[in-house]
Coordinates of C-alpha atoms in Angstrom, one line a residue:
M1 CA -27.7 -2.6 1.6
A2 CA -23.7 -3.3 -0.3
D3 CA -22.2 -6.6 -0.6
P4 CA -19.8 -6.9 2.8
T5 CA -17.0 -8.3 1.2
A6 CA -17.1 -4.4 -0.5
V7 CA -14.7 -3.9 3.0
D8 CA -12.1 -6.1 1.4
Q9 CA -11.2 -3.2 -1.3
L10 CA -10.2 -0.9 1.6
R11 CA -7.0 0.8 2.8
L12 CA -5.1 2.5 4.8
G13 CA -6.0 6.4 4.1
D14 CA -9.2 5.6 2.7
H15 CA -12.4 7.1 4.4
V16 CA -15.5 5.7 3.6
C17 CA -19.8 6.2 3.7
W18 CA -20.6 3.4 4.5
T19 CA -24.8 3.6 3.4
F20 CA -26.9 0.5 5.6
D21 CA -30.4 -0.7 6.0
D22 CA -30.3 -4.3 7.4
D23 CA -28.2 -4.9 10.3
A24 CA -27.1 -8.5 10.0
R25 CA -25.0 -7.5 6.2
C26 CA -23.7 -4.5 8.3
A27 CA -22.9 -6.4 10.9
A28 CA -21.2 -9.1 8.6
A29 CA -20.1 -6.5 6.7
V30 CA -18.0 -4.6 9.8
A31 CA -16.9 -8.3 11.3
R32 CA -14.9 -8.4 8.5
Y33 CA -13.6 -5.2 8.6
V34 CA -12.1 -5.7 11.7
A35 CA -11.1 -9.0 11.6
A36 CA -9.2 -8.0 8.9
G37 CA -7.2 -5.2 10.7
T38 CA -6.1 -7.7 13.2
R39 CA -4.6 -10.0 10.8
D40 CA -2.4 -6.9 9.5
G41 CA -1.2 -5.6 12.8
H42 CA -3.8 -2.8 13.0
R43 CA -5.3 -1.2 16.2
V44 CA -8.9 -1.5 15.3
I45 CA -11.1 1.3 17.4
Y46 CA -15.5 0.4 17.1
S47 CA -16.9 3.5 18.6
A48 CA -20.7 2.5 19.4
P49 CA -23.4 4.8 19.3
G50 CA -25.2 3.5 22.4
A51 CA -25.5 -0.2 23.3
P52 CA -23.4 -1.5 25.7
R53 CA -20.5 -2.9 24.9
A54 CA -20.8 -6.5 25.5
D55 CA -23.5 -6.4 22.7
I56 CA -20.7 -5.5 19.7
A57 CA -18.9 -7.7 21.1
D58 CA -21.1 -10.3 20.6
R59 CA -22.0 -9.7 16.9
L60 CA -18.4 -9.3 16.3
T61 CA -17.5 -13.0 18.4
A62 CA -20.9 -14.5 16.3
H63 CA -18.9 -13.4 12.6
G64 CA -15.4 -15.6 14.2
V65 CA -13.6 -12.2 15.7
H66 CA -12.3 -13.7 19.1
V67 CA -13.2 -10.1 20.9
P68 CA -11.3 -10.8 24.6
A69 CA -8.2 -11.6 24.0
L70 CA -8.1 -9.0 21.5
V71 CA -9.3 -6.2 24.5
A72 CA -6.6 -7.5 26.8
T73 CA -4.2 -6.6 24.2
G74 CA -5.4 -3.7 23.5
Q75 CA -5.7 -4.4 19.5
L76 CA -9.4 -3.7 19.4
Q77 CA -11.1 -0.7 21.7
I78 CA -15.0 -0.8 21.8
V79 CA -15.7 2.6 23.0
T80 CA -19.1 4.8 23.2
V81 CA -20.0 8.7 21.8
P82 CA -19.8 9.7 24.7
D83 CA -15.8 8.8 25.1
T84 CA -15.7 10.0 21.6
Y85 CA -17.3 12.5 20.5
L86 CA -19.5 13.8 23.4
S87 CA -17.3 15.1 25.9
G88 CA -18.9 17.8 27.2
G89 CA -22.8 16.6 26.1
E90 CA -22.1 17.6 22.7
F91 CA -20.9 17.3 19.4
R92 CA -17.7 19.2 18.9
P93 CA -16.5 18.6 15.4
A94 CA -12.9 20.1 16.3
A95 CA -11.9 18.6 19.9
V96 CA -13.2 15.9 18.6
L97 CA -10.8 15.9 15.3
E98 CA -8.2 16.1 17.9
G99 CA -9.1 13.2 20.6
W100 CA -8.7 10.8 17.4
T101 CA -5.2 12.4 16.3
H102 CA -4.5 12.0 19.6
R103 CA -5.4 7.7 19.4
L104 CA -3.3 7.7 16.1
D105 CA -0.5 8.9 17.9
V106 CA -0.5 6.8 20.3
A107 CA -2.0 4.1 18.3
R108 CA 1.9 5.0 16.5
A109 CA 4.1 4.8 19.9
A110 CA 2.5 1.3 20.5
G111 CA 3.7 0.2 16.8
Y112 CA 0.6 -0.8 15.6
R113 CA 0.9 -0.4 12.0
G114 CA -2.5 1.7 11.4
V115 CA -5.9 2.3 12.5
R116 CA -9.3 1.0 11.7
L117 CA -11.8 3.5 12.4
V118 CA -14.9 2.1 12.7
A119 CA -17.6 4.8 13.5
D120 CA -21.4 4.2 14.2
R121 CA -23.3 7.6 13.3
S122 CA -27.1 6.7 14.5
W123 CA -26.8 8.8 17.0
L124 CA -26.7 11.9 15.0
A125 CA -30.6 11.3 14.0
G126 CA -31.4 12.0 17.6
S127 CA -31.2 15.2 19.6
V128 CA -28.3 16.2 20.0
A129 CA -26.2 19.3 20.1
G130 CA -24.2 20.2 17.3
A131 CA -25.2 17.8 15.7
H132 CA -26.1 19.2 12.2
R133 CA -22.5 20.3 11.9
V134 CA -21.2 16.3 10.9
A135 CA -21.4 17.1 7.1
W136 CA -18.2 19.7 8.5
Y137 CA -16.2 17.4 10.9
E138 CA -16.5 14.2 8.2
A139 CA -14.9 17.3 5.2
R140 CA -12.5 18.4 7.8
A141 CA -11.7 14.3 9.1
N142 CA -10.4 13.8 5.7
R143 CA -6.9 15.5 6.8
V144 CA -6.8 12.5 9.8
F145 CA -6.2 9.7 6.8
A146 CA -4.6 11.4 3.9
D147 CA -1.6 10.2 6.0
G148 CA -2.0 7.1 5.0
Y149 CA -2.2 6.0 8.3
A150 CA -6.6 4.9 9.3
M151 CA -8.7 4.1 7.3
G152 CA -12.1 5.0 8.3
L153 CA -15.8 3.2 8.1
C154 CA -18.1 5.4 9.3
L155 CA -22.2 2.9 9.4
Y156 CA -25.4 5.5 8.3
D157 CA -27.8 3.7 8.5
R158 CA -30.6 5.0 5.3
R159 CA -33.8 5.2 7.7
L160 CA -32.4 7.2 10.4
F161 CA -31.2 9.9 8.1
P162 CA -33.4 11.9 5.5
P163 CA -32.2 11.2 2.0
V164 CA -30.9 15.0 1.2
A165 CA -28.5 15.1 4.7
L166 CA -27.0 12.0 3.8
S167 CA -26.2 13.0 0.4
R168 CA -24.4 16.2 2.2
I169 CA -23.0 13.2 4.6
A170 CA -21.7 11.4 1.7
S171 CA -20.4 14.0 0.1
A172 CA -18.5 14.8 2.7
H173 CA -16.4 11.3 2.5
P174 CA -14.0 10.6 -0.6
A175 CA -16.0 7.6 -1.4
T176 CA -19.4 6.3 -0.2
C177 CA -20.0 2.5 -0.2
R178 CA -24.9 2.1 -1.7
A179 CA -27.0 -0.4 -1.9
G180 CA -26.3 -3.1 -4.8
D181 CA -22.4 -2.2 -4.4
G182 CA -20.6 -4.6 -5.1
L183 CA -23.2 -7.3 -5.7
D184 CA -22.0 -7.2 -9.5
G185 CA -18.9 -6.9 -9.3
P186 CA -15.5 -5.4 -7.2
W187 CA -16.2 -2.4 -5.6
T188 CA -13.5 -0.2 -5.4
P189 CA -13.6 3.5 -3.2
L190 CA -14.4 6.1 -6.3
L191 CA -11.4 8.9 -4.4
R192 CA -8.3 8.0 -3.1
M193 CA -6.6 10.9 -1.5
A194 CA -3.1 11.0 -0.2
R195 CA -1.3 13.8 1.6
T196 CA 2.8 14.0 -0.1
E197 CA 5.8 15.7 1.4
H198 CA 8.5 16.0 -1.5
P199 CA 7.1 17.7 -2.3
A200 CA 4.6 19.1 -0.9
G201 CA 1.1 18.7 -2.2
L202 CA -1.7 15.7 -2.9
R203 CA -2.4 12.8 -4.6
L204 CA -5.0 12.4 -6.2
V205 CA -6.4 8.4 -7.5
G206 CA -9.9 7.7 -9.4
E207 CA -12.6 10.0 -10.0
A208 CA -13.3 13.7 -8.4
D209 CA -16.9 15.1 -8.7
M210 CA -20.0 16.8 -7.1
S211 CA -20.5 13.7 -4.8
N212 CA -16.4 14.2 -3.2
R213 CA -16.3 17.8 -3.6
P214 CA -16.4 18.9 -0.3
A215 CA -14.3 16.0 0.9
L216 CA -11.2 17.0 -1.1
A217 CA -11.9 21.0 -0.8
A218 CA -12.0 20.6 2.3
L219 CA -8.5 18.5 2.7
L220 CA -7.1 21.5 -0.8
S221 CA -7.6 24.2 2.1
A222 CA -6.5 22.6 5.0
L223 CA -3.3 21.8 2.9
F224 CA -2.5 25.4 3.7
D225 CA -2.3 24.7 7.3
E226 CA 1.3 22.5 6.4
P227 CA 4.4 23.0 8.1
G228 CA 6.5 24.0 4.8
V229 CA 3.8 24.6 2.8
G230 CA 4.9 28.8 1.2
E231 CA 8.4 28.3 0.7
G232 CA 7.4 26.5 -2.6
P233 CA 4.2 25.5 -4.4
L234 CA 1.8 23.0 -3.8
V235 CA 2.4 20.1 -5.6
V236 CA -2.0 17.7 -7.2
D237 CA -0.6 14.9 -8.2
V238 CA -3.3 14.0 -10.6
S239 CA -1.5 11.2 -12.4
A240 CA -4.2 8.9 -12.1
L241 CA -7.1 10.5 -11.5
S242 CA -8.9 9.3 -14.1
F243 CA -12.2 11.9 -13.9
A244 CA -13.3 15.1 -13.0
D245 CA -15.1 17.6 -13.5
A246 CA -15.8 21.4 -14.4
P247 CA -16.8 22.5 -11.0
T248 CA -13.7 20.4 -9.7
A249 CA -11.5 22.4 -12.2
T250 CA -12.2 25.1 -10.3
L251 CA -11.5 23.9 -7.0
F252 CA -8.3 23.5 -8.3
V253 CA -8.3 27.5 -9.5
R254 CA -9.7 28.8 -6.5
A255 CA -6.6 26.5 -4.4
A256 CA -4.2 27.9 -6.6
R257 CA -5.2 31.7 -5.5
A258 CA -5.3 31.3 -2.3
S259 CA -2.1 28.7 -2.1
P260 CA 0.3 31.6 -0.6
A261 CA 3.1 29.7 -3.6
G262 CA 0.7 29.0 -5.8
L263 CA -0.3 25.8 -6.5
V264 CA 1.3 23.0 -9.4
L265 CA -1.2 19.7 -11.4
W266 CA 1.1 16.9 -12.3
G267 CA 0.7 14.8 -14.5
C268 CA -2.8 17.8 -15.4
S269 CA -4.4 15.0 -19.0
A270 CA -5.3 17.1 -21.6
A271 CA -8.9 16.8 -20.6
L272 CA -8.3 18.2 -17.1
A273 CA -5.7 21.2 -18.4
Q274 CA -9.1 22.1 -21.2
L275 CA -11.2 22.2 -18.1
V276 CA -9.1 24.2 -15.4
G277 CA -8.7 26.6 -19.2
M278 CA -11.9 27.6 -19.0
V279 CA -12.0 29.1 -15.3
P280 CA -11.7 32.7 -15.2
G281 CA -8.9 33.3 -13.5
A282 CA -7.0 30.1 -14.5
G283 CA -4.3 31.8 -16.4
D284 CA -3.3 34.4 -13.6
G285 CA 0.2 33.0 -12.8
R286 CA -0.9 31.2 -9.8
L287 CA -2.0 27.7 -11.4
Q288 CA 1.1 26.0 -13.4
V289 CA -0.7 23.2 -15.3
V290 CA 2.5 20.2 -15.7
P291 CA 1.0 17.6 -18.5
A292 CA 0.8 14.0 -18.2
L293 CA 3.3 12.2 -19.6

């Protein structure tokens, strides 16, 4: 189990797969995350699997969270899976994402500085119609977080999910916190992705590799649907990307070819530029590489 204090490193825009096998330490981490959110003026939405709301409230209260007062003001909302993920009795990812987008809009209108989501995913280990699409859902959910208004903590119990399935799910998140993380030193999300408007595109911070490639691929694809795309090339700021592997370079080239007006890699390191140059089709004029200063 990761050190519960690792949640202190999260900030708006983060979307983290939190894997655990110790219920008490997970509860401590979640309570810490919730408490920090309430102090920061965020609305906190806790999506519980099937446990009664009173049970969730008791766990938070045991760690010093003043649940009744927060629930009364609406700053803390404890919802259940049927409220959020299983409308109509099945998991329909597109509808769920629309629902979360609406909840964020409501929080903005209410004046909250941000939204913290906690999602217990244990319900996915059962016989749920549509559960096989969870990795697809998690990858597409990154567009919900990329504008920097919300953060998500997705709780996956390692005792309930096969390793192969959990690895696939984890890679749909920009970052994963695993057993041992934060115990020997500070842990921070491996990759942070933030949507930019002027110019239209994306800013990447950290490392991009096989552990988060589906997350990055999904967000790059989603950018093509943004207003104003097509008027100019998408700009991906990679100046704070400390590492990118060869498949990530291929991902950038493919995104450039799919973008209506091409793509610019801004602040590209020499190492990444070399990898990009080795990808077939990189020299067709759709991708512009601007080196780091």
